[in-house]
Coordinates of C-alpha atoms in Angstrom, one line a residue:
M1 CA 120.0 70.3 162.1
R2 CA 121.2 70.9 165.6
D3 CA 119.7 68.8 168.4
D4 CA 118.3 71.9 170.1
Q5 CA 116.5 72.9 166.9
A6 CA 115.1 69.4 166.6
S7 CA 113.5 69.6 170.0
S8 CA 112.4 73.3 169.9
P9 CA 110.2 75.2 167.4
L10 CA 112.2 76.7 164.6
R11 CA 112.6 80.4 165.2
I12 CA 111.5 82.3 162.0
G13 CA 112.2 85.8 160.8
I14 CA 110.1 87.2 157.9
V15 CA 111.5 89.7 155.5
G16 CA 108.7 91.3 153.4
L17 CA 105.1 91.3 154.7
G18 CA 103.2 91.2 151.4
Y19 CA 101.2 88.2 150.1
I20 CA 103.9 85.6 150.5
G21 CA 105.2 86.9 153.8
T22 CA 101.8 86.8 155.4
T23 CA 100.5 83.6 153.7
V24 CA 103.5 81.3 154.1
G25 CA 104.3 83.2 157.3
G26 CA 100.8 82.5 158.5
Q27 CA 101.3 78.8 157.8
L28 CA 104.6 78.9 159.8
H29 CA 102.9 80.7 162.6
Q30 CA 100.2 78.1 162.9
H31 CA 102.6 75.1 162.8
P32 CA 103.6 73.6 166.1
S33 CA 107.2 73.2 164.9
A34 CA 107.8 76.8 164.2
T35 CA 107.5 80.2 165.9
V36 CA 107.7 83.6 164.2
R37 CA 110.1 85.7 166.3
A38 CA 110.9 88.7 164.0
L39 CA 109.3 90.7 161.2
C40 CA 110.8 93.1 158.7
D41 CA 109.1 95.5 156.4
L42 CA 109.5 99.2 155.3
D43 CA 105.8 99.8 155.9
T44 CA 105.4 100.4 159.6
D45 CA 101.6 100.1 159.6
R46 CA 101.9 96.7 157.9
L47 CA 104.6 95.7 160.4
T48 CA 102.4 96.6 163.3
E49 CA 99.4 94.7 161.9
A50 CA 101.5 91.6 161.2
S51 CA 103.1 91.7 164.6
T52 CA 99.6 91.5 166.2
A53 CA 98.6 88.6 163.9
F54 CA 101.8 86.6 164.5
D55 CA 102.1 87.5 168.3
V56 CA 105.5 89.2 167.7
S57 CA 106.6 91.7 170.4
S58 CA 107.6 95.2 169.5
D59 CA 111.3 94.3 169.9
G60 CA 110.9 91.8 167.1
E61 CA 109.9 94.5 164.6
Y62 CA 112.5 95.7 162.1
T63 CA 112.5 98.0 159.1
D64 CA 116.1 96.9 158.1
Y65 CA 116.6 93.3 157.3
A66 CA 120.3 93.4 158.0
T67 CA 119.7 94.5 161.5
M68 CA 117.1 91.8 162.0
L69 CA 119.5 89.1 160.8
E70 CA 122.2 90.4 163.1
D71 CA 120.1 91.0 166.3
A72 CA 117.1 88.6 166.3
P73 CA 117.4 85.1 167.7
L74 CA 116.6 83.1 164.5
D75 CA 117.1 79.7 162.9
A76 CA 115.4 80.4 159.6
V77 CA 114.3 83.3 157.3
L78 CA 111.3 83.6 155.0
V79 CA 112.2 86.0 152.1
G80 CA 109.0 87.4 150.6
T81 CA 110.2 90.7 149.1
P82 CA 110.2 92.0 145.5
H83 CA 112.1 89.7 143.0
T84 CA 115.3 91.8 142.5
L85 CA 115.9 92.0 146.3
H86 CA 116.0 88.2 146.8
Y87 CA 119.7 87.6 146.0
E88 CA 121.2 90.0 148.5
Q89 CA 118.8 89.0 151.3
V90 CA 119.2 85.2 150.7
V91 CA 123.0 85.6 150.6
A92 CA 122.9 87.5 153.9
A93 CA 120.6 84.9 155.6
L94 CA 122.8 82.0 154.5
E95 CA 126.0 83.7 155.6
H96 CA 124.3 84.1 159.1
G97 CA 123.8 80.3 159.1
Y98 CA 120.0 80.5 158.7
H99 CA 117.8 78.2 156.7
V100 CA 115.9 80.1 154.0
Y101 CA 112.5 79.9 152.3
C102 CA 112.6 82.3 149.3
D103 CA 109.7 83.2 147.1
K104 CA 110.1 82.7 143.4
P105 CA 112.0 83.6 141.3
L106 CA 115.1 83.0 143.4
A107 CA 117.0 85.5 141.3
T108 CA 116.4 87.7 138.3
D109 CA 120.1 87.7 137.2
L110 CA 121.7 84.6 135.9
E111 CA 125.0 85.1 137.7
H112 CA 123.1 85.6 140.9
A113 CA 121.1 82.4 140.3
R114 CA 124.3 80.5 139.6
D115 CA 126.0 81.9 142.8
L116 CA 123.0 81.0 145.0
T117 CA 122.9 77.5 143.5
E118 CA 126.6 77.0 144.4
R119 CA 126.1 78.4 147.9
A120 CA 123.1 76.1 148.5
E121 CA 124.8 73.0 147.2
R122 CA 127.8 73.4 149.4
S123 CA 125.9 74.6 152.5
E124 CA 124.4 72.6 155.3
Q125 CA 121.5 75.0 155.4
T126 CA 118.2 74.4 153.6
L127 CA 117.3 76.8 150.8
M128 CA 113.8 76.1 149.5
V129 CA 112.2 78.1 146.6
G130 CA 108.5 78.9 146.5
Y131 CA 107.5 76.8 143.5
Q132 CA 104.4 75.2 144.9
R133 CA 103.6 73.0 141.9
H134 CA 106.3 70.6 143.3
L135 CA 103.8 70.0 146.2
Q136 CA 100.7 69.6 144.0
T137 CA 99.6 66.0 143.5
A138 CA 98.7 66.5 139.9
F139 CA 102.2 67.6 139.0
R140 CA 103.8 64.9 141.1
T141 CA 101.6 62.3 139.4
A142 CA 102.7 63.6 136.0
R143 CA 106.3 63.6 137.0
E144 CA 106.1 59.9 137.8
R145 CA 105.1 59.3 134.1
F146 CA 108.4 60.7 132.9
L147 CA 110.9 59.2 135.4
D148 CA 112.1 56.7 132.7
G149 CA 112.0 59.2 129.7
S150 CA 111.1 62.7 128.8
P151 CA 108.4 64.0 126.5
N152 CA 109.3 64.9 122.9
W153 CA 106.8 67.7 122.4
L154 CA 104.9 70.0 124.7
T155 CA 102.7 73.1 124.9
A156 CA 102.0 75.2 128.0
S157 CA 100.0 78.4 128.6
I158 CA 98.6 80.5 131.3
T159 CA 96.4 83.6 131.4
Q160 CA 95.7 86.2 134.1
D161 CA 94.4 89.7 134.6
W162 CA 97.9 90.5 135.8
I163 CA 98.3 94.0 134.4
D164 CA 95.2 95.3 136.2
D165 CA 96.0 93.3 139.3
S166 CA 99.5 94.7 139.5
M167 CA 98.5 98.4 139.0
G168 CA 100.1 100.6 141.7
T169 CA 102.4 97.8 143.0
W170 CA 106.1 97.0 142.7
R171 CA 105.3 94.3 140.1
L172 CA 105.1 97.0 137.4
D173 CA 108.4 98.5 138.5
P174 CA 111.1 96.5 136.6
D175 CA 113.8 97.7 139.0
L176 CA 112.0 95.6 141.7
S177 CA 110.2 92.9 139.6
G178 CA 113.1 92.2 137.2
G179 CA 110.6 91.9 134.3
G180 CA 106.9 91.4 133.7
F181 CA 104.4 88.6 133.5
L182 CA 107.0 86.0 132.5
Y183 CA 109.1 86.6 135.6
D184 CA 106.0 86.5 137.8
T185 CA 103.2 84.1 137.2
G186 CA 105.0 82.7 134.1
S187 CA 107.8 81.6 136.3
H188 CA 105.6 79.0 137.9
V189 CA 104.7 77.5 134.5
L190 CA 108.3 77.3 133.3
D191 CA 109.3 75.6 136.5
G192 CA 106.3 73.3 136.5
V193 CA 107.2 72.0 133.0
L194 CA 110.9 71.7 133.6
W195 CA 110.5 69.9 137.0
T196 CA 107.8 67.6 135.8
T197 CA 109.6 66.5 132.7
G198 CA 113.2 66.6 133.7
L199 CA 114.0 68.4 130.4
E200 CA 117.0 70.7 130.1
P201 CA 116.4 73.8 127.9
E202 CA 119.0 74.3 125.2
S203 CA 117.8 77.4 123.3
V204 CA 114.8 79.7 123.0
A205 CA 113.3 82.1 120.4
A206 CA 110.8 84.5 122.0
S207 CA 108.5 87.3 121.1
M208 CA 106.9 89.7 123.5
D209 CA 104.4 92.5 123.8
F210 CA 105.3 95.1 126.4
H211 CA 103.3 97.2 128.7
D212 CA 105.8 100.0 129.1
E213 CA 107.7 102.1 126.6
A214 CA 111.0 101.0 127.9
E215 CA 110.0 97.4 127.0
R216 CA 110.9 95.9 130.3
I217 CA 107.4 94.8 131.5
D218 CA 106.0 92.1 129.2
E219 CA 102.3 91.5 129.3
R220 CA 102.4 88.8 126.6
A221 CA 105.2 86.3 125.8
H222 CA 105.6 83.5 123.3
L223 CA 108.5 81.1 123.7
D224 CA 109.7 78.4 121.3
V225 CA 112.1 76.2 123.3
R226 CA 114.4 73.4 122.2
F227 CA 115.6 71.0 124.8
E228 CA 118.9 69.0 125.0
N229 CA 117.2 65.7 124.3
G230 CA 115.8 67.0 121.0
A231 CA 112.3 67.8 122.3
T232 CA 110.6 71.0 121.4
G233 CA 108.0 73.0 123.2
T234 CA 105.9 76.2 123.0
F235 CA 104.9 78.4 126.0
S236 CA 102.4 81.2 125.8
F237 CA 101.8 83.7 128.6
H238 CA 99.0 86.3 128.5
G239 CA 98.9 88.8 131.4
D240 CA 96.1 90.9 130.2
A241 CA 93.3 88.3 130.1
P242 CA 90.1 88.2 132.1
S243 CA 90.9 85.2 134.3
V244 CA 93.4 82.5 135.2
R245 CA 93.6 79.4 133.1
E246 CA 96.5 77.0 132.9
H247 CA 97.0 74.3 130.3
I248 CA 100.0 72.0 129.9
H249 CA 100.2 69.1 127.4
L250 CA 103.2 66.8 127.6
W251 CA 103.5 64.3 124.7
D252 CA 105.7 61.2 124.3
E253 CA 105.4 58.1 122.1
E254 CA 102.9 56.5 124.5
G255 CA 100.5 59.4 124.6
A256 CA 100.3 62.5 126.7
V257 CA 99.7 64.0 130.2
Y258 CA 97.4 67.0 130.4
L259 CA 97.5 69.3 133.4
E260 CA 94.8 72.0 133.8
G261 CA 93.8 74.5 136.4
R262 CA 91.6 77.5 137.1
Q263 CA 92.5 80.4 139.3
W264 CA 94.8 79.3 142.1
G265 CA 93.3 76.0 143.2
S266 CA 95.0 72.6 142.8
R267 CA 95.5 71.4 139.3
T268 CA 94.0 68.3 137.7
V269 CA 95.8 65.7 135.6
T270 CA 94.5 63.6 132.7
E271 CA 96.5 60.8 131.0
I272 CA 95.9 60.1 127.3
D273 CA 97.0 56.8 125.8
S274 CA 98.2 55.9 122.3
D275 CA 94.6 55.0 121.3
A276 CA 93.4 58.4 122.3
G277 CA 91.7 57.0 125.4
E278 CA 91.6 59.3 128.5
Y279 CA 91.5 58.6 132.2
D280 CA 92.0 60.7 135.3
P281 CA 94.3 59.3 137.9
Y282 CA 92.9 59.5 141.5
I283 CA 94.1 62.7 143.2
D284 CA 93.7 63.1 146.9
F285 CA 94.3 66.8 147.5
R286 CA 94.1 66.3 151.2
T287 CA 97.5 64.7 151.2
E288 CA 99.2 67.8 149.8
Q289 CA 101.7 69.6 152.0
N290 CA 101.6 73.4 152.2
R291 CA 104.8 75.3 151.7
A292 CA 105.5 75.8 155.4
E293 CA 105.1 72.1 156.1
A294 CA 107.5 71.1 153.3
F295 CA 110.1 73.6 154.3
L296 CA 110.0 72.6 158.0
E297 CA 110.3 68.9 157.0
S298 CA 113.3 69.6 154.8
V299 CA 115.0 71.5 157.7
R300 CA 114.1 68.8 160.2
T301 CA 115.3 65.9 158.0
S302 CA 118.2 67.7 156.2
E303 CA 116.7 66.2 153.0
E304 CA 116.6 68.2 149.8
P305 CA 113.6 70.5 149.7
P306 CA 110.9 70.0 147.1
A307 CA 112.0 73.0 145.0
T308 CA 115.8 73.6 145.0
A309 CA 118.1 76.4 144.0
R310 CA 119.1 74.4 140.9
D311 CA 115.4 74.1 139.9
A312 CA 115.2 77.9 140.2
L313 CA 118.5 78.3 138.2
R314 CA 116.9 76.5 135.2
V315 CA 114.0 78.9 135.3
T316 CA 116.1 82.0 135.5
A317 CA 118.4 80.8 132.7
L318 CA 115.5 80.2 130.4
T319 CA 113.7 83.4 131.4
E320 CA 116.8 85.6 130.9
A321 CA 117.4 84.0 127.5
A322 CA 113.8 84.6 126.5
Y323 CA 114.1 88.3 127.3
E324 CA 117.3 88.6 125.3
S325 CA 115.7 86.8 122.4
A326 CA 112.7 89.0 122.4
R327 CA 114.8 92.1 122.4
T328 CA 117.3 91.0 119.7
G329 CA 115.1 88.9 117.5
E330 CA 117.6 86.0 117.7
R331 CA 117.4 82.5 119.0
V332 CA 119.5 82.5 122.3
S333 CA 121.4 79.5 123.7
I334 CA 120.9 78.6 127.3
S335 CA 123.7 77.5 129.7
L336 CA 123.3 76.8 133.4
E337 CA 127.1 76.9 134.0
N338 CA 129.5 79.9 133.6

């Protein structure tokens, strides 16, 4: 990080003013170490509304992200656009020398995910992905359990009224979303398990129920995953259920860790010992960073962000293999490398 950036607020440009752009953008706007200088969205009404909320002048409003990257005085970019647009926009921001916060999934194409990982790992710029479970104390506590060894069996599931919630939005357009419930909310669960356990997926057999005739938008998905250390796991995703519930059980020879959550609040963690005893580690939710705080700290310190491009690569590799398996009926191998 340059000395002038260390002493001055980080100048932020936001591409996409939907939920992520305005939520994480709002966190950045309120942080003393950041200032929102430019906004980009195709919806001019939304652009005007956000400009008022973030105190951005009219000359900081853009409907073309490439023009914003070229003309606006920036240090970092928040990418909060539909999934399939991430790759091109992140590449452009990195090539301009900007730090990047990108919503999940980082990419919906495996080659794109590999390319972004290579770019991030050889760049001096920070690339953070919006997998917020890395910031939640429950998941961080569970991760401590597996620092010296991985689980040998796991189950994970999440439900949501995702189909109804997504009606009339880009999420049901596969050209923008890249897929269905698995690539959206399900992506958080895949990432949460992989990051918490340190497991590397080796292969997957999947079945799906699709919302659309073209079978591109899954509303239910079931994954049977084998991991490189010999562990196995099942994942279930139901995007046409009444409410959000998340359940993750991670078992090893000593017992298990159980993570649970309702709606979008912080998750709880319970540890189960070999005698079936249960106890709840103390969780202080007040110590959790929000996504903007974590991103700004990574930029300031030049330390690895909580959720990296390589974390996101694992999720994209598993997700793409799951879609291939569901469509072919075959178990599909997973490789992070070319």
